[in-house]
Coordinates of N, CA and C in Angstrom, one line a residue:
X1 N 14.0 2.0 23.8 CA 12.9 1.8 22.9 C 12.2 3.2 22.6
X2 N 12.7 4.2 23.2 CA 12.2 5.5 22.8 C 10.9 5.9 23.5
X3 N 10.3 6.9 23.0 CA 9.1 7.5 23.6 C 7.9 6.4 23.6
X4 N 7.9 5.6 22.5 CA 6.8 4.7 22.4 C 7.1 3.3 23.0
X5 N 7.8 3.4 24.1 CA 8.3 2.2 24.8 C 7.3 1.3 25.5
X6 N 6.2 1.9 25.9 CA 5.2 1.1 26.6 C 4.3 0.3 25.7
X7 N 4.0 -1.0 26.1 CA 3.3 -1.9 25.2 C 1.9 -1.4 24.9
X8 N 1.2 -0.6 25.8 CA -0.1 -0.2 25.5 C -0.2 1.2 24.8
X9 N 0.9 1.8 24.5 CA 0.9 3.1 23.8 C 0.5 2.8 22.3
X10 N -0.2 3.8 21.7 CA -0.5 3.8 20.3 C 0.8 3.9 19.5
X11 N 0.7 3.4 18.3 CA 1.9 3.5 17.4 C 1.6 4.7 16.5
X12 N 2.6 5.5 16.3 CA 2.5 6.7 15.4 C 2.4 6.2 14.0
X13 N 1.7 7.0 13.1 CA 1.6 6.6 11.7 C 2.7 7.2 10.8
X14 N 3.7 7.8 11.5 CA 4.7 8.5 10.7 C 6.0 7.8 10.5
X15 N 6.1 6.6 11.1 CA 7.4 5.9 11.0 C 7.3 4.6 10.4
X16 N 7.5 4.6 9.1 CA 7.3 3.3 8.3 C 8.3 3.3 7.1
X17 N 8.5 2.2 6.5 CA 9.2 2.1 5.3 C 8.6 1.0 4.4
X18 N 9.0 1.0 3.2 CA 8.4 0.1 2.2 C 9.6 -0.6 1.5
X19 N 9.5 -1.9 1.4 CA 10.5 -2.7 0.6 C 9.7 -3.4 -0.5
X20 N 10.3 -3.3 -1.7 CA 9.7 -4.0 -2.9 C 10.8 -4.9 -3.4
X21 N 10.4 -6.2 -3.5 CA 11.3 -7.2 -4.0 C 11.9 -6.8 -5.3
X22 N 13.2 -6.9 -5.4 CA 13.9 -6.6 -6.6 C 14.2 -5.2 -6.9
X23 N 13.6 -4.3 -6.1 CA 13.8 -2.9 -6.2 C 14.3 -2.4 -4.8
X24 N 14.9 -1.2 -4.8 CA 15.4 -0.7 -3.6 C 14.3 -0.4 -2.5
X25 N 14.7 -0.5 -1.3 CA 13.8 -0.1 -0.2 C 13.7 1.5 -0.3
X26 N 12.5 2.0 0.0 CA 12.3 3.4 -0.1 C 11.5 4.0 1.0
X27 N 11.7 5.2 1.3 CA 10.9 6.0 2.3 C 9.8 6.7 1.5
X28 N 8.6 6.7 2.1 CA 7.5 7.4 1.5 C 6.9 8.4 2.5
X29 N 6.3 9.4 2.0 CA 5.7 10.4 2.8 C 4.3 9.9 3.3
X30 N 3.7 9.2 2.5 CA 2.3 8.7 2.8 C 2.0 7.4 2.1
X31 N 1.2 6.6 2.8 CA 0.8 5.3 2.2 C -0.7 5.1 2.6
X32 N -1.5 4.6 1.6 CA -2.9 4.3 1.8 C -3.2 3.0 1.2
X33 N -4.2 2.3 1.7 CA -4.7 1.1 1.0 C -4.4 -0.2 1.7
X34 N -4.1 -0.3 2.9 CA -4.0 -1.6 3.6 C -5.4 -1.9 4.0
X35 N -6.2 -2.4 3.0 CA -7.6 -2.7 3.2 C -8.0 -4.1 2.7
X36 N -8.7 -4.9 3.5 CA -9.2 -6.2 3.1 C -10.7 -6.1 3.2
X37 N -11.4 -6.6 2.2 CA -12.8 -6.6 2.2 C -13.4 -7.9 1.7
X38 N -14.5 -8.4 2.3 CA -15.1 -9.6 1.8 C -16.6 -9.2 1.3
X39 N -16.9 -9.6 0.1 CA -18.3 -9.4 -0.4 C -19.3 -10.0 0.5
X40 N -20.5 -9.4 0.6 CA -21.6 -10.0 1.4 C -22.6 -10.5 0.4
X41 N -23.0 -11.8 0.5 CA -24.0 -12.4 -0.4 C -25.2 -12.6 0.4
X42 N -26.3 -11.9 0.1 CA -27.6 -12.0 0.8 C -28.5 -13.1 0.1
X43 N -29.2 -13.8 0.8 CA -30.1 -14.8 0.3 C -31.3 -15.1 1.2
X44 N -32.3 -15.7 0.7 CA -33.5 -16.0 1.6 C -34.4 -14.8 1.7
X45 N -35.3 -14.9 2.6 CA -36.2 -13.7 2.9 C -37.6 -13.9 2.4
X46 N -37.9 -14.9 1.6 CA -39.3 -15.1 1.2 C -40.1 -16.0 2.1
X47 N -39.6 -17.2 2.3 CA -40.4 -18.2 3.1 C -40.2 -18.0 4.6
X48 N -38.9 -17.8 5.0 CA -38.7 -17.7 6.4 C -38.6 -16.2 6.8
X49 N -38.8 -15.3 5.9 CA -38.9 -13.8 6.2 C -37.6 -13.3 6.9
X50 N -36.5 -14.0 6.8 CA -35.3 -13.6 7.3 C -34.2 -13.6 6.3
X51 N -33.7 -12.5 6.0 CA -32.6 -12.4 5.0 C -31.3 -12.9 5.6
X52 N -30.7 -13.8 5.0 CA -29.4 -14.4 5.5 C -28.3 -13.8 4.7
X53 N -27.1 -13.8 5.3 CA -25.9 -13.3 4.7 C -24.8 -14.3 4.9
X54 N -24.0 -14.4 3.8 CA -22.8 -15.2 3.9 C -21.6 -14.5 3.2
X55 N -20.4 -14.9 3.5 CA -19.3 -14.3 2.9 C -19.1 -14.8 1.5
X56 N -18.7 -13.8 0.6 CA -18.3 -14.1 -0.8 C -16.8 -14.0 -1.0
X57 N -16.4 -13.5 -2.1 CA -15.0 -13.3 -2.4 C -14.4 -12.2 -1.6
X58 N -13.1 -12.5 -1.3 CA -12.3 -11.4 -0.6 C -11.4 -10.7 -1.6
X59 N -11.2 -9.4 -1.3 CA -10.3 -8.7 -2.2 C -9.5 -7.7 -1.3
X60 N -8.4 -7.2 -1.9 CA -7.6 -6.2 -1.3 C -7.5 -5.0 -2.1
X61 N -7.5 -3.8 -1.4 CA -7.5 -2.5 -2.1 C -6.1 -2.3 -2.7
X62 N -6.0 -1.5 -3.7 CA -4.7 -1.0 -4.2 C -4.0 -0.2 -3.1
X63 N -2.7 -0.3 -3.2 CA -1.8 0.4 -2.2 C -1.3 1.7 -2.9
X64 N -1.5 2.8 -2.4 CA -1.0 4.1 -3.0 C 0.2 4.6 -2.1
X65 N 1.3 4.9 -2.8 CA 2.5 5.4 -2.2 C 2.8 6.8 -2.7
X66 N 3.1 7.7 -1.7 CA 3.4 9.1 -2.1 C 4.8 9.4 -1.5
X67 N 5.6 10.1 -2.3 CA 6.9 10.5 -1.8 C 7.4 11.7 -2.5
X68 N 8.4 12.4 -1.8 CA 9.0 13.5 -2.5 C 9.7 13.0 -3.7
X69 N 9.6 13.8 -4.8 CA 10.2 13.4 -6.1 C 11.7 13.3 -5.9
X70 N 12.3 12.2 -6.4 CA 13.7 12.0 -6.5 C 14.1 11.8 -7.9
X71 N 15.4 11.8 -8.1 CA 16.0 11.6 -9.4 C 16.2 10.1 -9.7
X72 N 15.8 9.3 -8.8 CA 15.9 7.8 -8.9 C 14.8 7.3 -9.8
X73 N 15.2 6.7 -11.0 CA 14.2 6.3 -12.0 C 13.6 4.9 -11.8
X74 N 14.0 4.2 -10.8 CA 13.6 2.8 -10.6 C 12.1 2.5 -10.6
X75 N 11.3 3.3 -9.8 CA 9.9 3.1 -9.8 C 9.3 3.5 -11.1
X76 N 9.8 4.6 -11.7 CA 9.3 5.0 -13.0 C 9.5 3.9 -14.1
X77 N 10.7 3.3 -14.1 CA 11.0 2.2 -15.1 C 10.1 1.0 -14.9
X78 N 9.7 0.7 -13.6 CA 8.8 -0.4 -13.4 C 7.4 -0.1 -13.9
X79 N 6.9 1.2 -13.7 CA 5.7 1.6 -14.3 C 5.7 1.6 -15.8
X80 N 6.8 2.1 -16.4 CA 7.0 2.1 -17.9 C 6.9 0.7 -18.5
X81 N 7.5 -0.2 -17.8 CA 7.4 -1.6 -18.3 C 6.0 -2.1 -18.4
X82 N 5.1 -1.7 -17.5 CA 3.7 -2.1 -17.6 C 3.0 -1.5 -18.8
X83 N 3.3 -0.2 -19.0 CA 2.8 0.6 -20.1 C 3.2 -0.1 -21.5
X84 N 4.4 -0.6 -21.5 CA 4.9 -1.3 -22.7 C 4.5 -2.7 -22.8
X85 N 3.6 -3.2 -21.9 CA 3.1 -4.6 -22.0 C 3.9 -5.6 -21.3
X86 N 4.9 -5.3 -20.5 CA 5.7 -6.2 -19.8 C 5.4 -6.1 -18.3
X87 N 4.4 -6.8 -17.8 CA 4.0 -6.6 -16.4 C 5.0 -7.4 -15.5
X88 N 5.7 -6.8 -14.7 CA 6.6 -7.4 -13.8 C 6.0 -7.3 -12.4
X89 N 5.6 -8.5 -11.8 CA 5.0 -8.5 -10.5 C 6.0 -8.7 -9.4
X90 N 5.9 -8.0 -8.3 CA 6.8 -8.1 -7.2 C 6.1 -8.2 -5.9
X91 N 6.6 -8.9 -5.0 CA 6.1 -8.9 -3.6 C 6.8 -7.8 -2.9
X92 N 6.3 -7.4 -1.7 CA 6.9 -6.4 -0.9 C 6.4 -6.3 0.5
X93 N 6.9 -5.4 1.3 CA 6.5 -5.3 2.6 C 6.3 -3.8 3.0
X94 N 5.3 -3.6 3.9 CA 5.1 -2.3 4.5 C 5.4 -2.5 6.0
X95 N 6.4 -1.8 6.5 CA 7.0 -2.1 7.8 C 6.7 -0.9 8.7
X96 N 6.0 -1.1 9.8 CA 5.8 -0.1 10.8 C 6.9 -0.2 11.8
X97 N 7.6 1.0 12.1 CA 8.8 1.0 12.9 C 8.6 1.8 14.2
X98 N 9.4 1.4 15.2 CA 9.4 2.2 16.4 C 10.3 3.4 16.2
X99 N 10.4 4.2 17.3 CA 11.2 5.4 17.2 C 12.7 5.1 16.9
X100 N 13.2 4.0 17.3 CA 14.6 3.7 17.0 C 14.8 3.0 15.7
X101 N 13.7 2.9 14.9 CA 13.8 2.3 13.6 C 13.6 0.8 13.5
X102 N 13.4 0.1 14.7 CA 13.2 -1.3 14.7 C 11.8 -1.7 14.3
X103 N 11.7 -2.8 13.7 CA 10.4 -3.3 13.2 C 9.4 -3.6 14.3
X104 N 8.2 -3.1 14.2 CA 7.1 -3.4 15.1 C 6.2 -4.5 14.4
X105 N 5.7 -4.2 13.2 CA 4.8 -5.1 12.5 C 5.1 -4.9 11.0
X106 N 4.8 -6.0 10.3 CA 5.1 -6.0 8.8 C 3.8 -6.5 8.1
X107 N 3.4 -5.8 7.1 CA 2.4 -6.3 6.2 C 3.0 -6.6 4.8
X108 N 2.9 -7.9 4.4 CA 3.5 -8.3 3.1 C 2.4 -8.3 2.1
X109 N 2.8 -7.7 0.9 CA 1.8 -7.7 -0.2 C 2.4 -8.6 -1.3
X110 N 1.6 -9.1 -2.2 CA 2.0 -10.1 -3.2 C 1.5 -9.8 -4.5
X111 N 2.2 -10.2 -5.6 CA 1.9 -10.0 -7.0 C 1.5 -8.6 -7.3
X112 N 2.3 -7.6 -6.8 CA 2.0 -6.2 -7.1 C 2.6 -5.7 -8.4
X113 N 1.9 -4.8 -9.0 CA 2.4 -4.1 -10.2 C 1.9 -2.7 -10.2
X114 N 2.6 -1.8 -10.7 CA 2.2 -0.4 -10.7 C 1.1 -0.1 -11.8
X115 N -0.1 0.2 -11.3 CA -1.2 0.5 -12.2 C -1.4 1.9 -12.5
X116 N -0.7 2.8 -11.7 CA -0.9 4.2 -11.9 C 0.3 5.0 -11.4
X117 N 0.7 6.0 -12.1 CA 1.8 6.9 -11.6 C 1.2 8.3 -11.8
X118 N 1.3 9.1 -10.8 CA 0.8 10.5 -10.9 C 2.1 11.4 -10.7
X119 N 2.3 12.2 -11.7 CA 3.4 13.2 -11.6 C 3.2 14.3 -10.6
X120 N 4.2 15.1 -10.5 CA 4.1 16.2 -9.5 C 3.3 17.3 -10.0
X121 N 2.8 18.1 -9.0 CA 2.0 19.3 -9.2 C 3.1 20.4 -9.1
X122 N 3.2 21.2 -10.1 CA 4.2 22.3 -10.1 C 3.5 23.6 -10.0
X123 N 4.2 24.5 -9.2 CA 3.6 25.9 -9.0 C 4.8 26.8 -8.8
X124 N 4.9 27.8 -9.8 CA 6.1 28.7 -9.8 C 6.1 29.5 -8.5
X125 N 5.0 29.7 -7.8 CA 5.0 30.5 -6.5 C 5.1 29.6 -5.3
X126 N 5.1 28.3 -5.5 CA 5.1 27.3 -4.4 C 6.4 27.2 -3.7
X127 N 6.3 26.6 -2.5 CA 7.5 26.3 -1.7 C 7.4 24.9 -1.1
X128 N 6.4 24.1 -1.5 CA 6.3 22.8 -1.0 C 7.2 21.8 -1.8
X129 N 7.4 20.6 -1.2 CA 8.1 19.6 -1.8 C 7.3 19.0 -3.0
X130 N 8.0 18.7 -4.1 CA 7.4 18.1 -5.2 C 7.1 16.6 -4.9
X131 N 5.8 16.2 -5.1 CA 5.4 14.8 -4.7 C 5.0 14.0 -5.9
X132 N 5.5 12.7 -5.9 CA 5.0 11.8 -7.0 C 4.2 10.7 -6.3
X133 N 3.3 10.1 -7.0 CA 2.4 9.1 -6.4 C 2.4 7.8 -7.3
X134 N 2.5 6.7 -6.6 CA 2.5 5.4 -7.4 C 1.4 4.5 -6.7
X135 N 0.5 4.0 -7.6 CA -0.5 3.1 -7.1 C -0.1 1.6 -7.5
X136 N 0.0 0.8 -6.5 CA 0.3 -0.6 -6.8 C -1.0 -1.5 -6.6
X137 N -1.3 -2.2 -7.7 CA -2.4 -3.2 -7.6 C -1.8 -4.5 -7.0
X138 N -2.4 -5.0 -6.0 CA -1.9 -6.1 -5.2 C -3.0 -7.2 -5.2
X139 N -2.6 -8.5 -5.2 CA -3.5 -9.6 -5.1 C -3.9 -9.9 -3.7
X140 N -3.0 -9.8 -2.8 CA -3.3 -10.0 -1.4 C -2.3 -9.4 -0.5
X141 N -2.7 -9.2 0.8 CA -1.9 -8.6 1.8 C -2.0 -9.5 3.0
X142 N -0.9 -9.8 3.7 CA -0.9 -10.6 4.9 C -0.1 -9.9 6.0
X143 N -0.6 -10.0 7.2 CA 0.2 -9.5 8.3 C 1.1 -10.5 8.8
X144 N 2.4 -10.2 8.9 CA 3.4 -11.1 9.2 C 3.6 -11.2 10.7

């Protein structure tokens, strides 16, 4: 099971992969946005002088993926279809892996579509990898 073999050890944030239904599985440099939030609705406070709170609607944050630029046009074509008015929604998974590549935990996202693509920053004096960024708008995320 590798270095992270003990059940109480923390899991590193560096070993993950992303699968998107109908598109190839891809490796990304960075991923942000596994966030679930519920609105808080406040009420009361005049007669009983105690402000009460109850849950409102729940929502999930957009998922942002960053990777080294590749010549594979698949994600760009998906984004381009949205720009052209043809929104193709896909489900997918964010998979946290152990050192040997086996799955530890999976977060499934649903009804995703690419709402933003950010091209690479170019620098004639630079030596860093060219990075592209894709933001997926998702309707919900579930831990499997």
